[in-house]
Coordinates of C-alpha atoms in Angstrom, one line a residue:
Chain F
M1 CA -12.1 54.8 -23.5
S2 CA -9.1 55.5 -25.8
E3 CA -7.1 52.7 -27.4
R4 CA -4.0 53.8 -25.5
W5 CA -5.7 53.5 -22.1
Q6 CA -6.9 50.0 -23.1
R7 CA -3.3 49.0 -23.9
V8 CA -2.1 50.4 -20.6
R9 CA -4.9 48.7 -18.7
H10 CA -3.9 45.3 -20.0
H11 CA -0.1 45.7 -19.9
P12 CA 0.9 43.4 -17.0
G13 CA 3.6 45.7 -15.7
A14 CA 1.3 48.7 -15.6
V15 CA -1.4 46.8 -13.9
A16 CA 1.0 45.4 -11.3
A17 CA 2.4 48.9 -10.7
L18 CA -1.1 50.2 -10.0
F19 CA -1.8 47.4 -7.5
L20 CA 1.6 47.9 -5.8
L21 CA 1.2 51.7 -5.6
P22 CA 0.0 52.1 -2.0
A23 CA 2.1 49.3 -0.5
G24 CA 5.1 50.4 -2.6
F25 CA 4.7 54.0 -1.3
G26 CA 4.7 52.6 2.3
F27 CA 7.7 50.5 1.5
V28 CA 9.8 53.3 0.1
V29 CA 8.8 56.0 2.6
F30 CA 8.7 54.0 5.8
Y31 CA 11.1 51.2 5.3
L32 CA 13.6 51.7 2.4
W33 CA 14.3 55.4 2.8
P34 CA 14.5 55.3 6.6
A35 CA 16.8 52.4 6.4
I36 CA 19.2 54.3 4.1
R37 CA 18.8 57.4 6.3
A38 CA 19.5 55.5 9.5
L39 CA 22.7 54.1 7.9
W40 CA 23.7 57.7 7.0
M41 CA 22.8 58.9 10.5
S42 CA 25.1 56.4 12.0
F43 CA 28.0 58.3 10.4
T44 CA 26.9 61.6 11.8
D45 CA 26.3 63.2 15.2
Y46 CA 22.6 63.5 14.4
N47 CA 20.5 65.1 17.2
V48 CA 16.8 64.7 17.1
L49 CA 16.0 68.0 18.8
R50 CA 18.2 70.0 16.4
G51 CA 17.0 67.9 13.5
S52 CA 20.4 67.8 11.8
G53 CA 23.8 66.2 12.1
D54 CA 27.3 66.6 10.8
W55 CA 29.4 63.9 9.2
V56 CA 31.7 62.3 11.7
G57 CA 32.9 59.3 9.7
L58 CA 33.4 56.2 11.8
Q59 CA 33.4 58.0 15.1
N60 CA 30.2 56.5 16.4
Y61 CA 31.4 53.0 15.6
Q62 CA 34.7 53.6 17.3
D63 CA 32.9 55.0 20.4
L64 CA 30.7 52.0 20.4
A65 CA 33.5 49.6 20.4
A66 CA 35.0 51.4 23.4
D67 CA 31.7 51.8 25.2
P68 CA 31.6 49.4 28.2
L69 CA 27.8 49.9 28.6
F70 CA 27.2 48.9 25.0
W71 CA 29.1 45.6 25.6
H72 CA 27.4 45.2 28.9
S73 CA 24.0 45.6 27.2
M74 CA 24.9 43.1 24.6
R75 CA 25.9 40.6 27.3
V76 CA 22.7 41.2 29.2
T77 CA 20.6 40.8 26.0
A78 CA 22.5 37.6 25.1
L79 CA 21.9 36.1 28.5
Y80 CA 18.3 37.0 28.2
V81 CA 18.0 35.4 24.8
V82 CA 19.7 32.2 25.8
L83 CA 17.6 31.7 28.9
N84 CA 14.4 32.7 27.2
I85 CA 14.9 30.7 24.0
G86 CA 16.3 27.6 25.8
V87 CA 13.4 27.2 28.2
Q88 CA 10.7 28.4 25.8
T89 CA 11.7 26.2 22.9
A90 CA 12.0 23.0 25.0
L91 CA 8.7 23.6 26.7
A92 CA 6.9 24.6 23.5
L93 CA 8.3 21.4 21.8
A94 CA 7.0 19.3 24.7
M95 CA 3.6 21.0 24.6
A96 CA 3.3 20.6 20.8
V97 CA 4.1 16.9 20.9
M98 CA 1.6 16.4 23.7
M99 CA -1.1 18.3 21.8
D100 CA -0.3 16.4 18.7
R101 CA -0.9 13.1 20.6
L102 CA -3.8 14.1 22.8
T103 CA -6.1 16.6 21.2
R104 CA -6.8 18.9 18.3
S105 CA -9.1 20.9 20.6
A106 CA -9.3 24.6 19.6
L107 CA -10.1 25.4 23.2
V108 CA -6.8 24.0 24.4
R109 CA -4.8 25.9 21.7
G110 CA -6.9 29.0 22.4
V111 CA -6.1 29.0 26.1
L112 CA -2.4 28.4 25.5
V113 CA -2.1 31.2 22.9
L114 CA -4.1 33.8 24.9
P115 CA -1.1 35.5 26.6
W116 CA 0.4 36.2 23.2
L117 CA -2.6 38.4 22.3
I118 CA -2.3 40.6 25.3
P119 CA -0.2 43.8 25.1
Q120 CA 3.3 43.3 26.4
V121 CA 2.7 46.4 28.5
V122 CA -0.2 44.6 30.2
V123 CA 1.9 41.4 30.7
G124 CA 4.6 43.5 32.3
L125 CA 2.3 45.2 34.7
L126 CA 0.6 42.0 35.6
W127 CA 3.8 40.3 36.5
L128 CA 5.2 43.4 38.2
W129 CA 2.2 43.0 40.6
M130 CA 2.3 39.2 40.9
L131 CA 6.1 39.3 41.6
D132 CA 6.0 42.3 43.9
P133 CA 8.5 41.5 46.7
R134 CA 6.2 42.6 49.6
L135 CA 2.6 42.0 48.4
G136 CA 2.9 39.8 45.4
V137 CA 1.2 36.4 45.4
V138 CA 4.2 34.6 44.1
N139 CA 6.3 35.5 47.1
H140 CA 3.4 34.6 49.3
L141 CA 3.4 31.1 47.8
L142 CA 7.1 30.8 48.0
D143 CA 6.9 31.7 51.7
W144 CA 4.2 29.1 52.1
V145 CA 6.3 26.3 50.6
G146 CA 9.3 27.5 52.7
I147 CA 11.6 28.9 50.0
G148 CA 11.2 32.5 51.2
G149 CA 10.5 35.7 49.3
Q150 CA 12.6 36.8 46.3
D151 CA 13.3 40.2 44.9
F152 CA 12.7 39.3 41.3
F153 CA 12.6 42.6 39.3
G154 CA 14.4 44.3 42.1
S155 CA 17.4 42.1 42.2
P156 CA 20.4 42.6 39.9
A157 CA 20.9 38.8 39.7
Q158 CA 17.3 37.8 39.2
V159 CA 16.0 40.5 36.9
I160 CA 17.1 38.9 33.6
P161 CA 15.9 35.4 34.5
T162 CA 12.6 36.9 35.7
L163 CA 12.2 38.8 32.4
A164 CA 13.0 35.6 30.5
G165 CA 10.5 33.7 32.5
V166 CA 7.7 36.3 31.9
N167 CA 8.4 36.4 28.2
T168 CA 8.4 32.6 28.1
W169 CA 5.0 32.7 29.8
R170 CA 3.8 35.0 27.1
F171 CA 5.2 33.3 24.0
V172 CA 5.4 29.6 24.8
G173 CA 1.9 28.8 23.7
Y174 CA 2.3 30.7 20.4
T175 CA 5.6 28.9 19.8
A176 CA 4.0 25.6 20.6
L177 CA 1.2 26.3 18.1
L178 CA 3.8 27.0 15.4
I179 CA 5.6 23.7 16.2
F180 CA 2.2 21.9 16.4
A181 CA 1.4 23.1 12.9
G182 CA 4.7 21.6 11.8
L183 CA 4.0 18.3 13.5
Q184 CA 0.7 18.0 11.6
M185 CA 2.6 17.9 8.4
I186 CA 4.5 14.7 9.4
P187 CA 2.7 11.8 7.8
R188 CA 0.9 9.5 10.3
H189 CA 2.1 6.3 8.7
L190 CA 5.7 7.1 9.7
Y191 CA 4.6 6.9 13.4
E192 CA 2.7 3.7 12.7
A193 CA 5.7 2.2 11.0
A194 CA 7.9 3.2 14.0
A195 CA 5.4 1.6 16.4
L196 CA 5.3 -1.6 14.3
D197 CA 9.1 -1.8 14.5
G198 CA 8.7 -1.7 18.2
A199 CA 10.1 1.8 18.8
G200 CA 8.8 3.5 22.0
E201 CA 7.6 7.0 22.4
W202 CA 11.0 8.4 23.3
R203 CA 12.8 6.7 20.5
T204 CA 10.1 7.7 18.0
F205 CA 10.5 11.3 19.1
W206 CA 14.3 11.4 18.6
R207 CA 14.4 9.3 15.4
V208 CA 11.2 10.4 13.6
T209 CA 9.6 13.5 15.0
L210 CA 12.6 15.7 15.6
P211 CA 14.5 15.1 12.3
L212 CA 11.3 15.7 10.3
L213 CA 10.5 18.8 12.3
R214 CA 13.9 20.3 11.6
P215 CA 13.0 22.9 9.0
V216 CA 10.0 24.1 11.1
L217 CA 12.2 24.2 14.2
A218 CA 14.7 26.3 12.3
L219 CA 12.1 28.8 11.3
V220 CA 10.6 28.9 14.8
L221 CA 14.1 29.5 16.3
V222 CA 14.8 32.3 13.8
L223 CA 11.5 34.0 14.6
S224 CA 11.9 33.7 18.4
V225 CA 15.6 34.4 18.7
V226 CA 15.3 37.6 16.5
G227 CA 12.2 38.6 18.4
S228 CA 13.9 37.9 21.8
F229 CA 16.9 40.1 20.9
Q230 CA 14.5 43.0 20.5
V231 CA 12.8 42.8 23.9
F232 CA 11.7 46.3 24.8
D233 CA 8.1 46.8 26.1
L234 CA 8.5 44.3 28.9
V235 CA 11.8 45.8 30.2
Q236 CA 10.5 49.4 29.8
V237 CA 7.4 48.6 31.9
A238 CA 8.6 46.1 34.5
T239 CA 12.1 47.2 35.5
G240 CA 13.5 50.0 37.4
G241 CA 10.9 50.0 40.1
I242 CA 8.0 52.4 40.5
G243 CA 9.1 55.7 38.9
G244 CA 12.6 54.5 38.3
Q245 CA 14.6 54.3 35.1
P246 CA 14.0 51.2 33.0
G247 CA 16.9 48.9 32.7
G248 CA 17.5 48.7 36.4
P249 CA 18.4 47.9 39.0
A250 CA 21.8 49.4 38.3
N251 CA 21.6 48.7 34.6
S252 CA 21.4 44.9 35.2
S253 CA 18.5 44.7 32.8
L254 CA 19.8 47.2 30.3
V255 CA 19.0 45.2 27.1
I256 CA 20.2 46.6 23.8
Y257 CA 16.9 48.1 22.7
V258 CA 16.5 50.0 26.0
Y259 CA 20.1 51.3 25.6
I260 CA 19.6 52.4 22.0
F261 CA 16.2 54.0 22.9
R262 CA 17.9 55.9 25.8
H263 CA 20.6 57.3 23.5
A264 CA 18.1 58.3 20.8
F265 CA 15.4 59.9 22.8
N266 CA 16.8 60.7 26.3
F267 CA 20.4 61.7 25.5
N268 CA 19.6 63.1 22.0
N269 CA 22.3 61.0 20.6
A270 CA 20.5 59.7 17.5
G271 CA 23.7 59.2 15.5
Y272 CA 25.2 56.9 18.1
A273 CA 21.8 55.1 18.5
A274 CA 21.7 54.5 14.7
A275 CA 25.2 53.1 14.8
M276 CA 24.2 50.6 17.5
S277 CA 21.0 49.7 15.6
A278 CA 23.1 49.0 12.5
V279 CA 25.4 46.7 14.5
L280 CA 22.3 45.0 15.9
A281 CA 20.8 44.6 12.4
V282 CA 24.0 42.9 11.1
L283 CA 24.2 40.7 14.2
L284 CA 20.6 39.5 13.7
A285 CA 21.2 38.8 10.0
A286 CA 24.2 36.7 11.0
V287 CA 22.2 34.8 13.7
T288 CA 19.5 34.1 11.2
F289 CA 22.0 32.9 8.7
F290 CA 23.7 30.6 11.2
I291 CA 20.5 29.0 12.5
M292 CA 19.2 28.3 9.0
R293 CA 22.6 27.0 8.0
G294 CA 23.2 25.0 11.1
L295 CA 19.8 23.3 11.0
R296 CA 19.7 23.1 7.2
G297 CA 16.4 25.0 7.6
S298 CA 15.6 25.4 4.0
R299 CA 15.7 21.6 3.2
S300 CA 13.2 19.1 4.3
D301 CA 13.8 15.3 4.8
L302 CA 10.2 14.7 3.9
A303 CA 10.6 15.4 0.2
Chain D
M1 CA -5.5 9.7 17.7
T2 CA -4.7 6.3 19.2
S3 CA -2.0 4.3 17.5
T4 CA -2.5 0.9 16.0
T5 CA -1.3 -0.9 19.1
T6 CA -4.3 0.2 21.2
A7 CA -6.6 -0.5 18.4
S8 CA -5.4 -4.1 18.2
T9 CA -6.2 -4.6 21.9
D10 CA -9.9 -4.1 21.2
R11 CA -9.8 -6.9 18.7
P12 CA -7.8 -9.8 20.2
A13 CA -8.5 -11.8 17.1
V14 CA -5.7 -10.1 15.1
P15 CA -2.7 -9.9 17.5
R16 CA 0.2 -8.5 15.5
R17 CA 2.8 -8.5 18.1
P18 CA 1.6 -10.8 20.8
A19 CA 4.8 -10.6 22.8
R20 CA 4.4 -6.9 23.6
K21 CA 0.6 -6.9 23.9
P22 CA 0.0 -7.4 27.7
R23 CA 2.2 -4.6 28.9
R24 CA 1.9 -1.8 26.4
P25 CA -1.8 -0.7 26.8
L26 CA -1.5 0.1 30.5
R27 CA 1.8 2.0 30.1
F28 CA 0.3 3.8 27.1
R29 CA -2.8 4.7 29.1
L30 CA -0.7 5.9 32.1
S31 CA 1.5 8.1 29.9
R32 CA -1.6 9.5 28.3
I33 CA -3.0 10.4 31.7
A34 CA 0.3 11.9 32.8
A35 CA 0.5 14.0 29.6
W36 CA -3.0 15.3 30.0
A37 CA -2.2 16.2 33.6
V38 CA 0.8 18.2 32.4
L39 CA -1.2 19.9 29.7
V40 CA -4.0 20.9 32.2
L41 CA -1.3 22.2 34.5
L42 CA 0.2 24.3 31.7
M43 CA -3.3 25.7 30.9
A44 CA -3.9 26.5 34.5
G45 CA -0.5 28.3 34.6
T46 CA -1.6 30.3 31.6
L47 CA -5.0 31.3 33.0
L48 CA -4.3 31.8 36.7
P49 CA -2.4 35.1 36.3
F50 CA -5.4 36.4 34.4
Y51 CA -7.6 35.4 37.3
W52 CA -5.2 37.2 39.7
I53 CA -5.6 40.5 37.7
L54 CA -9.4 40.2 38.1
R55 CA -9.2 39.3 41.7
T56 CA -6.9 42.3 42.4
A57 CA -9.1 44.6 40.4
F58 CA -12.1 43.7 42.5
S59 CA -10.2 44.2 45.8
T60 CA -9.5 47.4 47.8
N61 CA -6.0 48.8 48.1
S62 CA -6.3 48.9 51.9
A63 CA -7.1 45.2 52.0
L64 CA -4.1 44.4 49.7
F65 CA -1.7 46.4 51.9
T66 CA -2.6 44.2 54.9
G67 CA -1.1 41.4 52.8
D68 CA -4.4 39.7 52.2
Q69 CA -3.8 36.8 49.7
S70 CA -7.2 35.2 49.8
V71 CA -8.3 33.4 46.6
L72 CA -11.4 35.5 46.3
P73 CA -11.2 39.3 46.1
A74 CA -10.3 41.0 49.4
E75 CA -13.3 43.3 50.3
P76 CA -15.0 42.9 46.9
T77 CA -15.8 46.2 45.2
W78 CA -16.5 47.8 41.8
V79 CA -14.9 51.0 42.9
N80 CA -11.6 50.5 40.9
F81 CA -13.5 50.1 37.6
R82 CA -15.6 53.1 38.5
R83 CA -12.4 55.0 39.3
V84 CA -10.7 54.1 36.0
L85 CA -13.8 55.0 34.0
G86 CA -14.1 58.3 35.8
L87 CA -17.4 57.5 37.5
A88 CA -16.2 57.7 41.1
S89 CA -16.4 60.9 43.2
P90 CA -13.1 62.5 44.3
E91 CA -13.8 61.3 47.9
E92 CA -14.2 57.7 46.7
V93 CA -11.0 57.9 44.7
R94 CA -9.0 59.1 47.7
A95 CA -10.7 56.6 50.0
A96 CA -9.7 53.8 47.6
G97 CA -6.1 54.9 47.7
G98 CA -5.9 56.4 44.3
S99 CA -3.9 59.5 43.4
G100 CA -5.4 62.7 42.2
A101 CA -4.0 62.4 38.7
E102 CA -6.0 59.5 37.2
L103 CA -5.6 57.8 33.9
Q104 CA -7.7 59.4 31.2
F105 CA -9.1 56.0 30.3
W106 CA -11.9 57.0 27.9
L107 CA -9.5 59.3 25.9
Y108 CA -6.8 56.7 25.6
L109 CA -9.3 54.0 24.7
R110 CA -10.7 56.2 22.0
N111 CA -7.2 56.8 20.7
S112 CA -6.3 53.1 20.7
V113 CA -9.5 52.4 18.7
V114 CA -8.8 55.2 16.2
F115 CA -5.2 54.1 15.8
A116 CA -5.9 50.3 15.5
T117 CA -8.9 50.9 13.1
L118 CA -6.9 53.2 10.8
V119 CA -4.0 50.8 10.7
T120 CA -6.2 47.8 10.1
V121 CA -8.3 49.3 7.3
G122 CA -5.2 50.7 5.5
Q123 CA -2.9 47.8 6.0
V124 CA -5.3 45.1 4.9
T125 CA -6.5 47.0 1.8
C126 CA -3.0 48.0 0.6
C127 CA -1.4 44.6 1.4
A128 CA -4.3 42.7 -0.3
M129 CA -3.7 44.8 -3.5
A130 CA 0.1 44.1 -3.2
A131 CA -0.6 40.4 -2.6
Y132 CA -2.7 40.3 -5.7
A133 CA 0.1 41.8 -7.7
F134 CA 2.6 39.3 -6.2
A135 CA 0.4 36.2 -6.5
R136 CA -2.0 36.6 -9.4
L137 CA -0.3 38.9 -11.9
H138 CA 2.7 37.9 -14.1
W139 CA 5.2 40.6 -14.7
R140 CA 9.0 40.9 -15.0
G141 CA 10.9 41.3 -11.8
R142 CA 8.0 40.1 -9.7
D143 CA 9.9 37.8 -7.4
A144 CA 12.8 40.2 -7.0
V145 CA 10.4 43.0 -5.9
F146 CA 8.7 40.5 -3.5
Y147 CA 11.9 39.5 -1.9
L148 CA 12.9 43.1 -1.6
F149 CA 9.7 43.8 0.3
L150 CA 10.2 40.7 2.4
S151 CA 13.8 41.6 3.2
T152 CA 12.5 44.4 5.4
L153 CA 11.4 41.7 7.8
M154 CA 15.1 41.4 8.7
V155 CA 15.4 45.1 9.6
P156 CA 15.0 45.7 13.4
P157 CA 12.1 48.1 14.0
I158 CA 14.3 50.4 16.1
F159 CA 16.6 50.9 13.1
V160 CA 13.9 52.7 11.1
L161 CA 12.2 54.1 14.2
I162 CA 14.6 57.1 14.6
P163 CA 14.4 58.2 10.9
N164 CA 10.6 57.7 10.9
F165 CA 10.4 59.9 14.0
V166 CA 12.5 62.5 12.3
L167 CA 10.5 62.3 9.1
L168 CA 7.2 62.9 11.0
S169 CA 8.6 65.9 12.8
E170 CA 9.9 67.3 9.5
V171 CA 6.4 67.1 7.9
G172 CA 4.7 68.2 11.2
L173 CA 2.8 64.9 11.7
L174 CA 4.1 64.1 15.2
D175 CA 1.3 63.6 17.7
T176 CA -1.3 63.2 15.0
F177 CA -3.3 60.1 14.2
A178 CA -2.1 60.3 10.6
G179 CA 1.5 60.2 11.6
L180 CA 1.0 57.5 14.2
A181 CA -0.8 55.2 11.7
A182 CA 1.3 56.0 8.6
P183 CA 4.2 53.5 9.0
Y184 CA 1.7 50.6 9.4
F185 CA -1.0 51.9 7.2
F186 CA 0.5 51.1 3.8
M187 CA 2.2 47.8 4.4
T188 CA 4.0 45.6 6.8
P189 CA 6.2 42.9 5.3
F190 CA 4.5 40.3 7.4
M191 CA 1.0 41.2 6.1
V192 CA 2.2 41.2 2.4
F193 CA 3.7 37.8 3.0
F194 CA 0.7 36.5 4.9
L195 CA -1.9 37.5 2.3
R196 CA 0.3 36.5 -0.6
Q197 CA 0.2 32.9 0.7
F198 CA -3.6 32.9 0.5
F199 CA -3.7 34.5 -2.9
L200 CA -1.3 31.9 -4.2
G201 CA -3.6 29.2 -3.1
M202 CA -6.7 30.6 -4.9
S203 CA -8.0 28.6 -7.8
S204 CA -7.8 30.5 -11.1
E205 CA -11.0 29.1 -12.6
L206 CA -13.2 32.0 -11.6
E207 CA -10.5 34.5 -12.5
D208 CA -10.2 32.9 -16.0
A209 CA -14.0 33.0 -16.5
A210 CA -14.2 36.6 -15.5
R211 CA -11.3 37.5 -17.9
M212 CA -13.2 35.7 -20.7
D213 CA -16.1 38.0 -19.9
G214 CA -13.8 40.9 -20.4
A215 CA -13.3 42.0 -16.8
G216 CA -10.2 44.0 -16.1
H217 CA -7.9 43.4 -13.1
P218 CA -9.5 46.0 -10.8
R219 CA -12.9 44.3 -11.3
I220 CA -11.4 40.8 -10.9
F221 CA -9.8 41.9 -7.7
L222 CA -12.9 43.5 -6.2
R223 CA -15.6 41.2 -7.5
I224 CA -13.8 37.8 -7.4
C225 CA -10.7 37.9 -5.1
V226 CA -12.1 39.9 -2.3
P227 CA -15.3 37.8 -1.9
V228 CA -13.4 34.5 -2.3
M229 CA -10.8 35.7 0.2
A230 CA -13.3 37.0 2.7
A231 CA -12.2 34.5 5.4
P232 CA -8.4 35.0 5.2
L233 CA -8.9 38.8 4.9
T234 CA -11.0 38.8 8.1
T235 CA -8.2 36.8 9.8
A236 CA -5.7 39.3 8.5
A237 CA -7.8 42.2 9.8
I238 CA -8.0 40.6 13.3
L239 CA -4.3 40.1 13.4
A240 CA -3.6 43.6 12.2
Y241 CA -5.9 45.0 14.8
V242 CA -4.4 43.0 17.7
M243 CA -0.9 43.9 16.7
A244 CA -1.8 47.6 16.4
W245 CA -3.6 47.5 19.7
N246 CA -0.5 46.0 21.4
E247 CA 2.0 48.4 19.8
F248 CA 4.0 50.3 22.3
M249 CA 7.4 51.6 21.2
W250 CA 6.3 53.6 18.2
P251 CA 3.3 55.3 19.9
L252 CA 5.5 56.1 22.8
V253 CA 7.8 58.2 20.7
A254 CA 5.4 59.5 18.0
G255 CA 2.3 60.0 20.0
S256 CA 3.2 61.1 23.5
D257 CA 0.7 63.9 23.5
P258 CA -2.4 63.0 25.6
S259 CA -4.7 63.8 22.6
V260 CA -3.3 60.8 20.7
R261 CA -1.8 58.7 23.5
V262 CA -2.9 55.1 23.2
L263 CA -3.8 52.8 26.0
T264 CA -0.5 50.9 26.2
V265 CA 1.4 54.1 26.5
G266 CA -1.1 55.5 29.0
L267 CA -0.9 52.4 31.2
S268 CA 2.9 52.5 31.3
A269 CA 2.8 56.2 32.3
F270 CA 0.2 55.4 35.0
R271 CA 2.8 53.3 36.7
S272 CA 5.8 55.7 36.5
G273 CA 3.7 58.7 37.4
Q274 CA 3.8 58.0 41.2
P275 CA 7.4 57.6 42.4
Q276 CA 6.8 58.2 46.1
A277 CA 3.3 57.1 46.8
A278 CA 2.5 53.4 47.3
P279 CA 1.5 52.1 43.9
D280 CA -2.3 52.0 43.3
W281 CA -2.3 48.3 42.3
T282 CA -6.1 47.8 42.3
G283 CA -6.6 50.8 40.0
L284 CA -3.8 49.7 37.8
M285 CA -5.2 46.2 37.5
A286 CA -8.7 47.4 36.8
A287 CA -7.2 49.6 34.0
T288 CA -5.3 46.6 32.8
V289 CA -8.4 44.4 32.6
L290 CA -10.2 47.1 30.7
G291 CA -7.1 47.6 28.4
A292 CA -6.9 44.0 27.5
L293 CA -10.7 43.5 27.3
P294 CA -11.2 44.4 23.6
V295 CA -8.5 41.9 22.6
V296 CA -10.0 39.2 24.8
L297 CA -13.5 39.9 23.5
L298 CA -12.2 39.7 19.9
F299 CA -10.5 36.5 20.8
L300 CA -13.7 35.0 22.4
A301 CA -15.6 35.8 19.2
M302 CA -13.0 34.8 16.7
G303 CA -10.6 32.6 18.6
R304 CA -10.7 29.6 16.3
R305 CA -9.9 31.8 13.4
I306 CA -6.8 33.3 15.1
V307 CA -5.7 29.9 16.4
D308 CA -6.0 28.4 12.9
S309 CA -4.2 31.2 11.3
I310 CA -1.1 30.8 13.4
R311 CA 0.2 28.0 11.2
F312 CA 0.4 30.5 8.3
T313 CA 2.3 33.2 10.2
G314 CA 5.5 31.3 10.2
L315 CA 5.1 28.4 7.9
K316 CA 3.7 27.7 4.5

């Protein structure tokens, strides 16, 4: 081995470059470059079939601001996120606190996290069947208790709450486990001290657990809100009826991902789709910033 | 995990707060029972839908269409699984209420296995190397590059989906396994972050000893880090596999051709393929069971590992 090779071999920068080569290639080719290209596309009338596009300046962004369906899909998505995250986080927090008090059993945690591991497509099909207006078991049970059958995915008013419910079913166990991991980091002696001071469960939860959980909760909220904004598989599979167009009935479940997807691949309107994705990216960055800021997520009271 | 108050009731000799003692244990026990009841209910709510898929998959369509809601399968049968696996005769298929065009289950299964395996092998290897560079090597600009990698976590997948699709069509890799796996093969920001956490926690003693013996970085990585990190690397591989298996949007656009179509995409097409006919629920549920089976088996074998890893996915 030559002396020069020896020098290169031990130069920290050269070694690091070698180890970063494969991942760096993937980063540049499939993340960095496409991100730049998508931004460029958003200023063109790019068409996927034609494989090219001409510069149109801010046209796509102006169209988007005046597109009622875009704003409709944003409202639909926001409603979905609020319903989904509200129920899911509250339920997951309760589950995590209960697990923290009752058991460390891997079986319990395993069962609760199981739906998270199943493909969303499968989850969608499963609930499509369970919630089928005519033959589904849920309506059968509702009939039995006297509430009467519901349309669920087939009803413009119910489709978003139904989707939020299904997604909650899939993610609540996973979310609970994340919070559970955070609860485990709270020193036990703080609970003992609270008990000695005569604080009950409720008071301990509000005064000890929740404040100390704040950074974890902020992170969990960011992960689940950002993920929830990007719901796609479930809507694509479970809405629109058999053979119908996803996002239905009558666009009442047209979440932003489905709308973007439609423009990019059904309407050959990739430039417009890219512009909407760019707006979504900025929105998600802002949401992340405000959650972290609002909950002071990067600072812990434990330190 | 009982608190000190219940412990003190066992030993009445050391009453710390005698005033509260008589009431608290009972209330405590009751709330414990109530909490267990809620937890069991939640577990039942998680598991029952899975049971219902199985129950439907073992029923016949004709029994379902009469509105049979019995807890056990209506007219128990294996025919749906045999239909999905292509083992049933055309007469059987028609009798069971299936359509002529069946799901090409074996093909899609093979495609899912190829796709998920390619992604897992590439991603874990490349990201482990990157994690080594970010955690065990010291070089200028390291943290800046790491945060640049990490920042891609904030980019919504659909934003890069369109250009990646265009890129594949430009280089002629649409509807190939290479093209399908490529965006996940080299790295995902999550995997780099996940593995870096473990590499940061590694003790440097072995590393130092190896360096004393004149081992270079490639050898330290292969002979020291990989064996020491075997457990987290396995966890990472499981997570990568499950995520690839569940992937839907990307294979939907980049691998729509049947020769590379994966199970998730195949299952969704199975549903939309029959607009007029009554949906073949039992066949669909049998396919769903088989489609989720690999993940469930993996979970039964490695469940604890997955469950224990979850704390690292979002938190330090």
